[in-house]
PDB file of C-alpha atoms in Angstrom:
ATOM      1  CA  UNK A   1      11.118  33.508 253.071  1.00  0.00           C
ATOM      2  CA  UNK A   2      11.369  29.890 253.103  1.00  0.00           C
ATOM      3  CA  UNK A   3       9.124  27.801 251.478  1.00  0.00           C
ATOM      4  CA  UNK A   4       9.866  24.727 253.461  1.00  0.00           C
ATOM      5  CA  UNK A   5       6.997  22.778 255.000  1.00  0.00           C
ATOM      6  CA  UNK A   6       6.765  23.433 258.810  1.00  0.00           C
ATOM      7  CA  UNK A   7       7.259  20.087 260.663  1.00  0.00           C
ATOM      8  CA  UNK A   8       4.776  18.122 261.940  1.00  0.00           C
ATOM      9  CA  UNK A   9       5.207  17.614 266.136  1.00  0.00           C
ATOM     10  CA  UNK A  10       6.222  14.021 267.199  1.00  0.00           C
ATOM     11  CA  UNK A  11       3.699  12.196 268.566  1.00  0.00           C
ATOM     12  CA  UNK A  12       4.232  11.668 272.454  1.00  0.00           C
ATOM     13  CA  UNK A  13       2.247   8.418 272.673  1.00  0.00           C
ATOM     14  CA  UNK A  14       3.963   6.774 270.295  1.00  0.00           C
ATOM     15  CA  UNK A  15       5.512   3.920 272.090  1.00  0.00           C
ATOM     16  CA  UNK A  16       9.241   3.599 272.793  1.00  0.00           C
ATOM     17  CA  UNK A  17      12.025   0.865 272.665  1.00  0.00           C
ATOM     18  CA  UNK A  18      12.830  -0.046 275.775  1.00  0.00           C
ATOM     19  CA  UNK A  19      16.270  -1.289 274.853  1.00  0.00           C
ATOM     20  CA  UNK A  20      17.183   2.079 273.461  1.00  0.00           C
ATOM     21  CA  UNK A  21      16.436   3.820 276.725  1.00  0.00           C
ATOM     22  CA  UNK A  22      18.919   5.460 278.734  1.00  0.00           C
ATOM     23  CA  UNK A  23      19.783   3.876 282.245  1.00  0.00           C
ATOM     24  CA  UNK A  24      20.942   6.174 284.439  1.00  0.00           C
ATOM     25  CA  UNK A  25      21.570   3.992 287.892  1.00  0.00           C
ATOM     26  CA  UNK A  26      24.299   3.256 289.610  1.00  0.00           C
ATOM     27  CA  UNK A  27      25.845   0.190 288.353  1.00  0.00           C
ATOM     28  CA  UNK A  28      28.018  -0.880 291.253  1.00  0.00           C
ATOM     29  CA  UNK A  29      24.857  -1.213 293.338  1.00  0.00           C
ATOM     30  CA  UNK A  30      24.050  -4.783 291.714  1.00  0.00           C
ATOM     31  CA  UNK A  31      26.387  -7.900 291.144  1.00  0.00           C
ATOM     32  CA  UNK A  32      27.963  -8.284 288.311  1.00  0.00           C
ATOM     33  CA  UNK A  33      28.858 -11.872 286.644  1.00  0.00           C
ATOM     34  CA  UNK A  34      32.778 -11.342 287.311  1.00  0.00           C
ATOM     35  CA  UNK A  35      32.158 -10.771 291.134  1.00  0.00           C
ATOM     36  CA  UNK A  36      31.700 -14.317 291.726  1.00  0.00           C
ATOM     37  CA  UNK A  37      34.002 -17.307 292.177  1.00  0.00           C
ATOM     38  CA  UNK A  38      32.003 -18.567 288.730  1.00  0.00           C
ATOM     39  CA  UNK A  39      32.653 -15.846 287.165  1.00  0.00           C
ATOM     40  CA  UNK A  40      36.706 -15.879 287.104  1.00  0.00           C
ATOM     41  CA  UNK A  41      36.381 -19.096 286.010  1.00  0.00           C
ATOM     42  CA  UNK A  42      36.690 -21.008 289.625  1.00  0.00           C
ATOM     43  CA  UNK A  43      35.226 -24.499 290.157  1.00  0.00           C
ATOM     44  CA  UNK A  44      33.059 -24.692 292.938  1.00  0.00           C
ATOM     45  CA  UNK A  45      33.686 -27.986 293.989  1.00  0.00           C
ATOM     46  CA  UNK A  46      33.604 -28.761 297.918  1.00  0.00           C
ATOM     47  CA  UNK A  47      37.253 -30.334 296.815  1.00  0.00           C
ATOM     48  CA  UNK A  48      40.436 -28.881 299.299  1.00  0.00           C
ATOM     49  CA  UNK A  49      42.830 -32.160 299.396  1.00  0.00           C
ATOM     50  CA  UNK A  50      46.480 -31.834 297.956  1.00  0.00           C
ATOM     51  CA  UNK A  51      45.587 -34.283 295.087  1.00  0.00           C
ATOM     52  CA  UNK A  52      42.788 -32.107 293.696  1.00  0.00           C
ATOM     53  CA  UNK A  53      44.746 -28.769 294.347  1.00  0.00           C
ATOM     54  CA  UNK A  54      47.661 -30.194 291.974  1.00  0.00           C
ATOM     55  CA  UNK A  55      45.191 -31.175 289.689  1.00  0.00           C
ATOM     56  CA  UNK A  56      43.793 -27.800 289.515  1.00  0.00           C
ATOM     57  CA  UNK A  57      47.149 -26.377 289.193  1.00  0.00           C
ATOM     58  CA  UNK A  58      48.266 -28.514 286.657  1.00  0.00           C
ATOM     59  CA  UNK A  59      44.894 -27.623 284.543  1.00  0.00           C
ATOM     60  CA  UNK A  60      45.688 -23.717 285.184  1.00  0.00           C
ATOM     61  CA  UNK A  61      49.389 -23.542 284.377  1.00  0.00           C
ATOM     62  CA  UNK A  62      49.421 -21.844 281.565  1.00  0.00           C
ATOM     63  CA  UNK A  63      51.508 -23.657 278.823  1.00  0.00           C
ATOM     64  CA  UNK A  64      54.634 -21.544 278.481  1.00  0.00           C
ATOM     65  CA  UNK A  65      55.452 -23.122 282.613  1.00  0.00           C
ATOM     66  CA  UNK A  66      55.675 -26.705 281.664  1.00  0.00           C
TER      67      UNK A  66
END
């Protein structure tokens, strides 16, 4: 026989972290910050012309195609 003290039951009031909580949702059902222009790092400026567009491309190109 074990002479162990029986434990005590948690309380079920006690309050709760929210942050540890579990979410089980879908998470495709709600935009995430990569599935926007913004997100990939595009510049949403209203600018199309050729002089911007080889600006832009001259800002992207990574350095190892100069």
């Amino acid at each position: 026989m074990s002479t162990a003290p029986t434990p005590e039951p948690r309380d079920a009031s006690a309050p709760r972290d929210p942050k540890s909580a579990l979410i089980f949702d879908d998470p495709l059902d709600r935009q995430s910050s990569d599935d926007t222009d913004r997100g990939w790092g595009e510049q949403s400026g209203g600018e199309s012309d050729s002089a911007a567009d080889l600006k832009r491309f001259l800002d992207e190109k990574p350095p190892h195609h100069l």
